[in-house]
Amino acid sequence: MTNHVDAASDNRAIVVGAGLGGLSAAMRLGAKGYAVTVLDRLDRVGGRGSSITQDGHRFDLGPTIVTVPQVFEDLWAACGRDFHNDVDLRPLEPFYEVRWPDGSTFNAYSDTAKMKAEVAKLNPADVPGYMRFLEDSQKRYVVGYEGMLTKPMHRLWETIKVLPKFAQLRADKSIYSLAASRVKDKRLRMALSFHPLFIGGDPSHVTSIYALVAYLEKEFGVHYAMGGVQAIAEGMADVIRSQGGTIRHEVEADEILISGGAATGVRLTTGETVQAPLVISNTDAGHTYDHLLRNHKRKRWTTSKLAHKRWSMGLYVWYFGTKGTAEMWPDLGHHTILNGPRFTGLLQDIFMRGKLSDDMSLYIHRPSVTDPNVAPKGDDTFYALSPVPHLGWDNPVDWQEEEPRYRDKVAAQLDTVMPGFRDRISTEFAFTPDTFRDRYLSPHGCGFSIEPRILQSAWFRPHNVSEEARGLFLVGAGTHPGAGLPGVVASAEVVASMVPDAAQMPQQHRPDAHRMAAE
């Protein structure tokens, strides 16, 4: 569907950043009749969900799991399109396998009977507690997901009115504490509570509301997009271009321009100015306020306030291809979580002490078991991800010096589940928190922006509509509702609900229209 835009109405819009949040925003604005220009510093769309192809291997750089296809189906439908005509989504069973050093395992399934069998395999006495945890999860889904995901939370009242429900659900308890109150086996406590790590949160401190993920997985399944999340991003880009939008690669925004209290456009690092009365920032909220608005006196998100926030962990990700291994390690599936000897102690080191430990837990991604196009025939493509401290601690890790040593430690862990893999490596590279800082302009090299603790969520998080300028909005991991594919895509739906259709623009004050819609 192509929307023809009347340039005289000045319905131009700029989206800074072509991550999944920015692309979602561009699609929704295009559907509302805006002439959208997307600016991105990378050479392809997708942001942290993009990919790198090297020596015949396609490496998905970031997210690999699609948990709520409905957010994409709704996004495509808003643009008059069918998501499944553009993206080939495959359900995974099991979703993933969790392994422990003692050789025990736990597979996650959509089927409740299978899940009860997995729980019983570790501790039969915990099956009733697991069923209570599922009830906990569904209740939190109704309040935290259905009730808040796509609703603007920039008014304090919107958060205040859900507090009674939060109190009833003991949102003050951590998800790990909730799991510990339901099951006794320490392995099961980990298996039921680790999910916040996928969005940058410490399970021993983030709210138990995040138990809703267990319900999401069972209700909607876990999926993989053939071609990786990159394929979703490219499908989004195709929709944007079909709407008449423009995507400019390898250009970097240096400043959001403000005049008379309203956004007027963006200045690039080259000095070029791109003008529009509507600016959507998909850069990290910290970068938006601390850099893109550095020449503007900020009312709320000052440098000092950002410095006092708790930020998500950093990530070490080793990407490698292996030669002739497609038939090797047959029990190593698409997604594997390989635990080290500690769980809560390791979380303390990463999130509370800023210490790089010798032990680690790894998330192993082996997409070649589902998608043969990620590697040459007979070969495999992997990434191994380890949560590590971010760069904002007093004595941050020197990754230029540490990276080779840490890679050897990761390899030693991987040898326990894929013996001999090092002799088969044909291509490799690694991302460290330094890479996240430099490639994605992520404050402190964090993997997921501001940590999603209860007092850093909803109203307490940087708002989708900015207090700093009329016509300025935020999408992506650092704003409401938070990180993860459903969150960043939903952030664009929140913004779209606050922005009037472009056809209304001539009847309203050009920069003020967006603020009026938000208020």
Coordinates of C-alpha atoms in Angstrom, one line a residue:
M1 CA 0.0 0.0 0.0
T2 CA 1.4 3.4 -1.0
N3 CA 0.4 6.6 0.8
H4 CA 0.6 9.7 -1.3
V5 CA 1.6 12.6 0.9
D6 CA 0.7 16.3 0.3
A7 CA 4.1 18.0 0.8
A8 CA 2.3 21.4 1.4
S9 CA 0.9 20.1 4.7
D10 CA 4.5 19.6 6.0
N11 CA 3.8 16.1 7.1
R12 CA 7.5 15.2 7.1
A13 CA 8.8 12.9 9.9
I14 CA 12.3 11.8 10.8
V15 CA 13.1 8.5 12.5
V16 CA 16.6 8.4 14.0
G17 CA 17.8 4.8 14.0
A18 CA 16.7 1.8 11.9
G19 CA 16.4 -0.7 14.7
L20 CA 13.2 -2.7 15.1
G21 CA 11.6 0.1 17.2
G22 CA 12.5 2.8 14.6
L23 CA 11.3 0.7 11.7
S24 CA 8.1 0.0 13.5
A25 CA 7.6 3.7 14.1
A26 CA 8.3 4.5 10.4
M27 CA 5.7 1.9 9.3
R28 CA 3.0 3.3 11.6
L29 CA 3.7 6.9 10.6
G30 CA 3.7 5.9 7.0
A31 CA 0.3 4.3 7.5
K32 CA -0.9 7.6 9.0
G33 CA 0.2 9.5 5.9
Y34 CA 3.6 10.9 6.9
A35 CA 6.5 11.3 4.6
V36 CA 9.1 9.4 6.6
T37 CA 12.9 9.6 6.4
V38 CA 14.8 7.0 8.4
L39 CA 18.4 7.8 9.3
D40 CA 20.8 5.1 10.4
R41 CA 24.6 4.9 10.8
L42 CA 24.8 1.2 9.8
D43 CA 24.9 -0.3 6.3
R44 CA 21.7 -2.3 6.8
V45 CA 18.5 -2.1 8.7
G46 CA 17.8 -3.9 11.9
G47 CA 20.1 -2.2 14.5
R48 CA 20.9 -4.8 17.1
G49 CA 18.7 -7.2 15.2
S50 CA 20.9 -6.9 12.0
S51 CA 23.4 -9.5 10.7
I52 CA 26.9 -9.9 9.4
T53 CA 27.7 -12.3 6.6
Q54 CA 31.3 -13.6 6.6
D55 CA 32.9 -16.5 4.7
G56 CA 29.5 -17.9 3.7
H57 CA 28.1 -17.7 7.3
R58 CA 25.2 -15.3 8.2
F59 CA 25.5 -14.3 11.8
D60 CA 22.4 -13.0 13.6
L61 CA 24.0 -10.3 15.8
G62 CA 21.3 -9.9 18.4
P63 CA 17.8 -11.2 19.2
T64 CA 17.0 -14.7 17.9
I65 CA 13.7 -15.5 19.5
V66 CA 10.3 -14.2 18.4
T67 CA 7.8 -14.8 21.3
V68 CA 4.7 -12.8 20.4
P69 CA 4.1 -12.9 16.6
Q70 CA 0.9 -10.9 17.2
V71 CA 2.8 -7.7 17.6
F72 CA 4.2 -8.1 14.1
E73 CA 0.9 -9.2 12.7
D74 CA -0.8 -6.1 14.1
L75 CA 2.0 -3.9 12.8
W76 CA 1.7 -5.2 9.3
A77 CA -2.1 -5.1 9.5
A78 CA -1.9 -1.4 10.4
C79 CA -0.1 -0.9 7.1
G80 CA -2.6 -3.0 5.1
R81 CA -0.3 -5.9 4.8
D82 CA 0.0 -9.5 5.9
F83 CA 3.1 -10.2 8.0
H84 CA 3.2 -13.9 7.0
N85 CA 3.3 -13.0 3.3
D86 CA 6.6 -11.2 4.0
V87 CA 8.2 -13.3 6.8
D88 CA 8.5 -17.1 7.1
L89 CA 8.1 -17.7 10.9
R90 CA 8.8 -21.2 12.2
P91 CA 7.6 -22.5 15.6
L92 CA 10.3 -24.2 17.7
E93 CA 9.7 -27.2 19.9
P94 CA 11.3 -27.4 22.4
F95 CA 11.8 -23.6 22.8
Y96 CA 15.2 -24.1 24.3
E97 CA 17.2 -26.5 26.5
V98 CA 18.7 -25.5 29.9
R99 CA 21.8 -27.5 31.0
W100 CA 23.6 -27.6 34.3
P101 CA 27.2 -28.8 35.2
D102 CA 25.8 -31.9 36.9
G103 CA 24.5 -33.1 33.5
S104 CA 20.8 -32.5 34.2
T105 CA 18.7 -30.7 31.6
F106 CA 15.3 -28.9 31.3
N107 CA 13.5 -28.5 28.0
A108 CA 10.8 -25.8 27.6
Y109 CA 7.7 -26.7 25.7
S110 CA 4.3 -25.2 25.0
D111 CA 2.5 -28.4 26.2
T112 CA 1.8 -28.4 29.9
A113 CA 2.0 -32.2 30.3
K114 CA 5.5 -32.1 28.8
M115 CA 6.5 -29.2 31.0
K116 CA 5.3 -31.1 34.1
A117 CA 7.3 -34.1 33.0
E118 CA 10.4 -31.8 32.7
V119 CA 9.8 -30.5 36.2
A120 CA 9.3 -33.9 37.6
K121 CA 12.6 -35.1 36.0
L122 CA 14.4 -32.6 38.2
N123 CA 12.2 -32.8 41.3
P124 CA 8.8 -34.5 41.3
A125 CA 7.8 -32.7 44.5
D126 CA 8.0 -29.3 42.6
V127 CA 5.2 -30.1 40.1
P128 CA 2.4 -28.5 42.2
G129 CA 4.6 -25.5 42.8
Y130 CA 5.3 -25.2 39.0
M131 CA 1.5 -25.2 38.4
R132 CA 1.1 -22.4 40.9
F133 CA 3.9 -20.5 39.1
L134 CA 1.9 -20.8 35.8
E135 CA -1.1 -19.3 37.5
D136 CA 1.2 -16.5 38.8
S137 CA 2.4 -16.0 35.3
Q138 CA -1.0 -15.7 33.7
K139 CA -2.2 -13.1 36.3
R140 CA 0.9 -11.0 35.7
Y141 CA 0.4 -11.3 32.0
V142 CA -3.1 -9.8 32.3
V143 CA -1.9 -6.8 34.3
G144 CA 1.6 -6.2 33.0
Y145 CA 1.2 -7.2 29.3
E146 CA -2.4 -6.8 28.3
G147 CA -2.9 -3.8 30.7
M148 CA 0.3 -1.8 30.0
L149 CA 2.3 -2.9 26.9
T150 CA 0.8 -0.6 24.3
K151 CA -0.6 2.2 26.6
P152 CA 1.2 5.5 27.0
M153 CA 2.7 5.8 30.5
H154 CA 3.9 9.4 30.4
R155 CA 1.2 10.5 32.9
L156 CA 2.0 9.5 36.5
W157 CA -1.7 8.6 37.0
E158 CA -1.4 5.7 34.5
T159 CA 1.2 4.1 36.8
I160 CA -0.5 5.0 40.1
K161 CA -3.8 3.4 39.1
V162 CA -2.1 0.0 38.5
L163 CA -0.3 0.1 41.9
P164 CA -3.1 -1.8 43.8
K165 CA -2.9 -4.6 41.3
F166 CA 0.9 -4.5 41.6
A167 CA 0.6 -4.7 45.3
Q168 CA -1.8 -7.6 45.1
L169 CA 0.6 -9.5 42.8
R170 CA 3.6 -8.7 45.0
A171 CA 5.4 -6.8 42.3
D172 CA 7.9 -5.7 45.0
K173 CA 9.2 -9.3 45.0
S174 CA 11.8 -10.3 42.4
I175 CA 11.0 -12.9 39.8
Y176 CA 13.7 -15.1 41.4
S177 CA 12.0 -14.7 44.8
L178 CA 8.6 -15.7 43.3
A179 CA 10.1 -18.8 41.7
A180 CA 11.9 -19.7 45.0
S181 CA 8.6 -19.4 46.8
R182 CA 7.0 -22.0 44.4
V183 CA 9.7 -24.5 43.8
K184 CA 12.5 -25.9 46.0
D185 CA 15.0 -27.2 43.4
K186 CA 17.6 -24.5 42.7
R187 CA 17.8 -25.6 39.1
L188 CA 14.1 -25.1 38.6
R189 CA 14.3 -21.7 40.3
M190 CA 16.8 -20.7 37.7
A191 CA 14.8 -22.2 34.8
L192 CA 11.6 -20.3 35.8
S193 CA 13.3 -16.9 36.5
F194 CA 16.1 -16.3 34.0
H195 CA 14.0 -14.7 31.3
P196 CA 14.6 -11.1 32.3
L197 CA 18.2 -11.6 31.2
F198 CA 16.9 -11.6 27.7
I199 CA 15.9 -7.9 28.2
G200 CA 18.8 -6.8 30.4
G201 CA 17.4 -7.4 33.9
D202 CA 18.8 -9.1 37.0
P203 CA 16.3 -11.9 37.9
S204 CA 17.2 -11.4 41.6
H205 CA 16.1 -7.8 41.5
V206 CA 13.6 -7.1 38.7
T207 CA 9.9 -7.3 39.5
S208 CA 8.0 -10.6 39.6
I209 CA 5.7 -9.1 37.0
Y210 CA 8.2 -10.5 34.5
A211 CA 7.0 -13.9 35.3
L212 CA 4.5 -13.2 32.6
V213 CA 7.1 -14.4 30.1
A214 CA 6.4 -18.0 31.0
Y215 CA 2.7 -17.4 30.0
L216 CA 3.7 -15.6 26.8
E217 CA 5.9 -18.6 25.8
K218 CA 3.2 -21.2 26.4
E219 CA 0.4 -19.1 24.9
F220 CA 2.1 -17.8 21.8
G221 CA 5.0 -20.1 21.4
V222 CA 8.7 -19.4 20.5
H223 CA 9.5 -18.8 16.9
Y224 CA 12.4 -18.3 14.6
A225 CA 12.3 -16.1 11.5
M226 CA 13.9 -17.8 8.5
G227 CA 16.7 -15.4 7.5
G228 CA 16.9 -14.3 11.1
V229 CA 15.5 -11.1 12.7
Q230 CA 17.4 -9.4 9.8
A231 CA 14.6 -10.9 7.5
I232 CA 12.0 -9.2 9.7
A233 CA 13.8 -5.9 9.5
E234 CA 14.2 -6.1 5.7
G235 CA 10.5 -6.9 5.4
M236 CA 9.8 -3.8 7.5
A237 CA 12.0 -1.7 5.2
D238 CA 10.1 -3.0 2.2
V239 CA 6.9 -1.8 3.7
I240 CA 8.4 1.6 4.5
R241 CA 9.6 2.1 1.0
S242 CA 6.2 0.9 -0.4
Q243 CA 4.7 3.7 1.6
G244 CA 7.0 6.3 -0.1
G245 CA 9.4 6.4 2.9
T246 CA 13.1 6.8 2.6
I247 CA 15.9 4.9 4.4
R248 CA 19.3 6.5 4.5
H249 CA 22.2 4.3 5.5
E250 CA 25.6 5.2 6.9
V251 CA 24.5 8.7 8.1
E252 CA 24.7 9.6 11.8
A253 CA 22.6 12.0 13.7
D254 CA 24.6 14.4 15.8
E255 CA 21.9 16.6 17.2
I256 CA 18.1 16.9 17.4
L257 CA 17.3 20.5 16.5
I258 CA 14.9 22.5 18.7
S259 CA 13.4 25.9 18.1
G260 CA 10.7 27.6 20.2
G261 CA 10.3 24.5 22.3
A262 CA 9.6 22.3 19.3
A263 CA 11.6 19.8 17.3
T264 CA 12.5 21.1 13.9
G265 CA 14.8 18.4 12.5
V266 CA 18.1 16.7 12.9
R267 CA 21.7 17.7 12.1
L268 CA 24.0 15.0 10.9
T269 CA 27.7 14.5 11.7
T270 CA 28.5 15.8 8.2
G271 CA 26.8 19.1 9.0
E272 CA 23.8 18.4 6.8
T273 CA 20.4 19.4 8.3
V274 CA 17.3 17.3 7.7
Q275 CA 14.2 19.2 8.6
A276 CA 10.8 17.9 9.9
P277 CA 8.3 18.9 12.6
L278 CA 8.1 15.4 13.9
V279 CA 11.2 13.5 15.2
I280 CA 11.2 10.0 16.5
S281 CA 14.4 8.8 18.2
N282 CA 15.2 5.1 18.2
T283 CA 18.7 5.7 19.5
D284 CA 19.2 4.6 23.2
A285 CA 17.3 7.0 25.5
G286 CA 20.5 7.8 27.3
H287 CA 22.2 8.8 24.0
T288 CA 19.2 10.7 22.9
Y289 CA 19.2 12.9 26.0
D290 CA 22.9 13.0 26.8
H291 CA 24.2 13.6 23.2
L292 CA 21.5 14.4 20.7
L293 CA 20.0 17.0 23.1
R294 CA 23.3 18.1 24.7
N295 CA 22.9 21.7 23.6
H296 CA 19.4 21.9 25.0
K297 CA 18.6 22.5 28.6
R298 CA 16.9 19.4 29.8
K299 CA 14.1 19.4 32.3
R300 CA 14.0 15.7 33.4
W301 CA 16.6 13.5 31.8
T302 CA 19.8 15.4 32.8
T303 CA 23.3 14.0 32.6
S304 CA 23.2 13.6 36.4
K305 CA 19.9 11.8 36.5
L306 CA 21.0 9.4 33.8
A307 CA 24.3 8.7 35.6
H308 CA 22.3 7.6 38.7
K309 CA 20.2 5.0 36.8
R310 CA 20.9 1.3 37.0
W311 CA 21.9 0.1 33.6
S312 CA 21.5 -3.4 32.0
M313 CA 24.5 -5.7 31.8
G314 CA 27.0 -5.8 29.0
L315 CA 27.3 -8.7 26.6
Y316 CA 30.2 -10.7 25.3
V317 CA 29.2 -12.5 22.1
W318 CA 31.5 -14.9 20.2
Y319 CA 30.3 -15.5 16.6
F320 CA 31.9 -18.5 14.8
G321 CA 31.4 -20.9 12.0
T322 CA 32.5 -24.5 12.0
K323 CA 33.4 -26.8 9.1
G324 CA 31.8 -30.1 8.5
T325 CA 29.9 -30.2 11.8
A326 CA 26.2 -30.4 10.7
E327 CA 26.0 -34.0 11.8
M328 CA 28.1 -33.5 15.0
W329 CA 26.7 -32.8 18.5
P330 CA 23.2 -34.1 17.6
D331 CA 21.8 -33.2 21.0
L332 CA 22.8 -29.6 20.7
G333 CA 19.7 -27.8 19.4
H334 CA 18.8 -24.3 18.2
H335 CA 18.8 -22.6 21.6
T336 CA 20.8 -23.9 24.6
I337 CA 21.4 -22.2 27.9
L338 CA 24.5 -23.6 29.5
N339 CA 24.7 -22.8 33.2
G340 CA 27.9 -22.4 35.2
P341 CA 28.2 -23.6 38.8
R342 CA 26.5 -20.4 40.2
F343 CA 23.4 -18.5 39.4
T344 CA 22.6 -15.8 42.0
G345 CA 26.3 -15.4 42.8
L346 CA 27.1 -14.8 39.2
L347 CA 24.2 -12.3 38.9
Q348 CA 25.7 -10.4 41.9
D349 CA 29.1 -10.2 40.2
I350 CA 27.6 -8.9 37.0
F351 CA 24.9 -6.5 38.2
M352 CA 26.0 -5.4 41.7
R353 CA 29.8 -5.7 41.8
G354 CA 30.8 -5.0 38.2
K355 CA 33.1 -8.0 38.4
L356 CA 34.1 -10.2 35.5
S357 CA 34.0 -13.7 36.9
D358 CA 36.0 -16.7 35.7
D359 CA 32.8 -18.8 35.7
M360 CA 29.9 -17.9 33.4
S361 CA 26.6 -19.0 31.9
L362 CA 26.2 -19.1 28.1
Y363 CA 23.4 -18.7 25.7
I364 CA 24.3 -20.8 22.6
H365 CA 22.5 -20.1 19.3
R366 CA 22.8 -22.7 16.6
P367 CA 20.4 -21.5 13.9
S368 CA 21.8 -23.9 11.3
V369 CA 19.6 -26.8 12.7
T370 CA 16.6 -24.8 11.6
D371 CA 17.8 -22.6 8.8
P372 CA 20.3 -24.2 6.4
N373 CA 21.0 -20.9 4.6
V374 CA 23.0 -19.6 7.6
A375 CA 26.0 -21.7 6.7
P376 CA 27.7 -23.5 3.8
K377 CA 26.3 -27.0 3.2
G378 CA 27.5 -29.4 5.9
D379 CA 28.7 -26.5 8.1
D380 CA 27.3 -24.7 11.2
T381 CA 26.9 -21.2 12.4
F382 CA 27.0 -20.4 16.1
Y383 CA 27.0 -17.6 18.6
A384 CA 27.8 -17.9 22.3
L385 CA 26.6 -15.1 24.5
S386 CA 27.8 -14.4 28.0
P387 CA 26.4 -11.7 30.2
V388 CA 29.2 -9.5 31.6
P389 CA 29.4 -6.2 33.5
H390 CA 28.8 -3.0 31.6
L391 CA 31.5 -0.3 31.2
G392 CA 30.1 2.1 33.7
W393 CA 31.7 0.7 36.8
D394 CA 34.7 2.5 38.5
N395 CA 37.2 -0.1 37.2
P396 CA 35.6 -1.3 33.9
V397 CA 37.0 -4.3 32.1
D398 CA 39.7 -3.5 29.5
W399 CA 38.2 -5.6 26.7
Q400 CA 41.1 -5.0 24.3
E401 CA 43.3 -6.8 26.7
E402 CA 40.8 -9.2 28.2
E403 CA 39.0 -10.4 25.1
P404 CA 41.4 -13.2 24.0
R405 CA 41.6 -14.6 27.6
Y406 CA 37.8 -14.5 28.0
R407 CA 37.3 -16.2 24.6
D408 CA 39.4 -19.1 25.8
K409 CA 37.3 -19.3 29.0
V410 CA 34.1 -19.4 26.8
A411 CA 35.7 -22.0 24.6
A412 CA 36.5 -24.2 27.6
Q413 CA 32.8 -24.1 28.6
L414 CA 31.7 -24.9 25.0
D415 CA 34.0 -27.9 24.9
T416 CA 31.8 -29.5 27.5
V417 CA 28.8 -29.7 25.1
M418 CA 30.5 -29.6 21.6
P419 CA 33.9 -31.3 22.1
G420 CA 36.5 -30.6 19.4
F421 CA 34.7 -27.6 18.0
R422 CA 37.8 -25.4 18.2
D423 CA 39.6 -27.5 15.6
R424 CA 36.6 -27.0 13.2
I425 CA 36.4 -23.2 13.4
S426 CA 36.5 -21.6 9.9
T427 CA 35.6 -18.0 10.7
E428 CA 35.0 -16.0 13.8
F429 CA 34.7 -12.5 15.4
A430 CA 33.5 -11.2 18.8
F431 CA 31.4 -8.3 20.2
T432 CA 32.3 -6.9 23.6
P433 CA 30.7 -4.0 25.5
D434 CA 33.1 -1.8 23.6
T435 CA 31.4 -2.9 20.4
F436 CA 28.0 -2.1 21.8
R437 CA 29.2 1.3 22.8
D438 CA 30.8 2.1 19.4
R439 CA 28.5 0.3 17.0
Y440 CA 25.1 1.0 18.7
L441 CA 26.1 4.1 20.7
S442 CA 24.9 2.3 23.8
P443 CA 25.7 4.1 27.1
H444 CA 28.2 2.1 29.1
G445 CA 28.2 -0.5 26.3
C446 CA 25.0 -2.0 27.7
G447 CA 23.1 -4.6 25.9
F448 CA 19.6 -3.4 26.7
S449 CA 19.7 0.2 27.9
I450 CA 18.3 1.1 31.3
E451 CA 17.6 -2.0 33.5
P452 CA 13.9 -2.8 33.8
R453 CA 13.6 -2.6 37.6
I454 CA 10.2 -1.6 39.0
L455 CA 11.2 2.0 39.7
Q456 CA 12.8 2.2 36.2
S457 CA 9.7 1.0 34.4
A458 CA 6.4 2.6 33.1
W459 CA 6.3 6.3 34.2
F460 CA 9.7 6.0 35.8
R461 CA 11.3 5.2 32.4
P462 CA 12.1 7.8 29.7
H463 CA 8.7 8.5 28.2
N464 CA 7.6 7.8 24.6
V465 CA 6.6 11.5 24.4
S466 CA 9.5 13.7 25.4
E467 CA 9.2 16.4 28.0
E468 CA 12.0 18.4 26.2
A469 CA 10.3 19.4 22.9
R470 CA 7.0 19.3 21.2
G471 CA 7.1 16.9 18.3
L472 CA 9.8 14.7 19.8
F473 CA 9.1 11.0 20.7
L474 CA 11.1 8.0 21.7
V475 CA 10.9 4.3 20.7
G476 CA 13.1 1.3 21.5
A477 CA 14.6 -0.5 24.4
G478 CA 15.2 2.6 26.6
T479 CA 11.7 3.8 26.7
H480 CA 8.3 2.3 27.6
P481 CA 7.6 -0.6 27.6
G482 CA 11.2 -1.7 27.4
A483 CA 13.6 -4.1 25.6
G484 CA 12.9 -7.3 23.7
L485 CA 11.2 -7.6 20.3
P486 CA 7.6 -7.3 21.6
G487 CA 8.6 -4.2 23.7
V488 CA 10.4 -2.2 21.0
V489 CA 7.7 -2.9 18.4
A490 CA 5.0 -2.0 21.0
S491 CA 6.8 1.3 21.7
A492 CA 6.0 2.4 18.2
E493 CA 2.3 1.5 18.6
V494 CA 2.3 3.7 21.8
V495 CA 3.8 6.6 19.8
A496 CA 1.4 6.1 16.9
S497 CA -1.5 6.4 19.4
M498 CA -0.3 9.9 20.4
V499 CA 0.5 11.3 16.9
P500 CA -2.4 12.6 14.8
D501 CA -3.0 11.4 11.2
A502 CA -0.9 13.5 8.8
A503 CA -4.2 14.7 7.2
Q504 CA -5.0 16.6 10.4
M505 CA -1.7 18.6 10.3
P506 CA -2.8 21.6 8.3
Q507 CA -5.6 22.4 10.7
Q508 CA -3.3 22.4 13.7
H509 CA -0.1 24.3 14.8
R510 CA 2.6 22.3 13.0
P511 CA 4.9 21.5 15.9
D512 CA 2.2 21.6 18.6
A513 CA 0.0 18.9 17.0
H514 CA 2.0 16.0 18.5
R515 CA 2.0 17.5 22.0
M516 CA -1.7 18.1 21.9
A517 CA -2.3 14.5 21.0
A518 CA -0.1 13.4 23.9
E519 CA -1.9 15.6 26.4

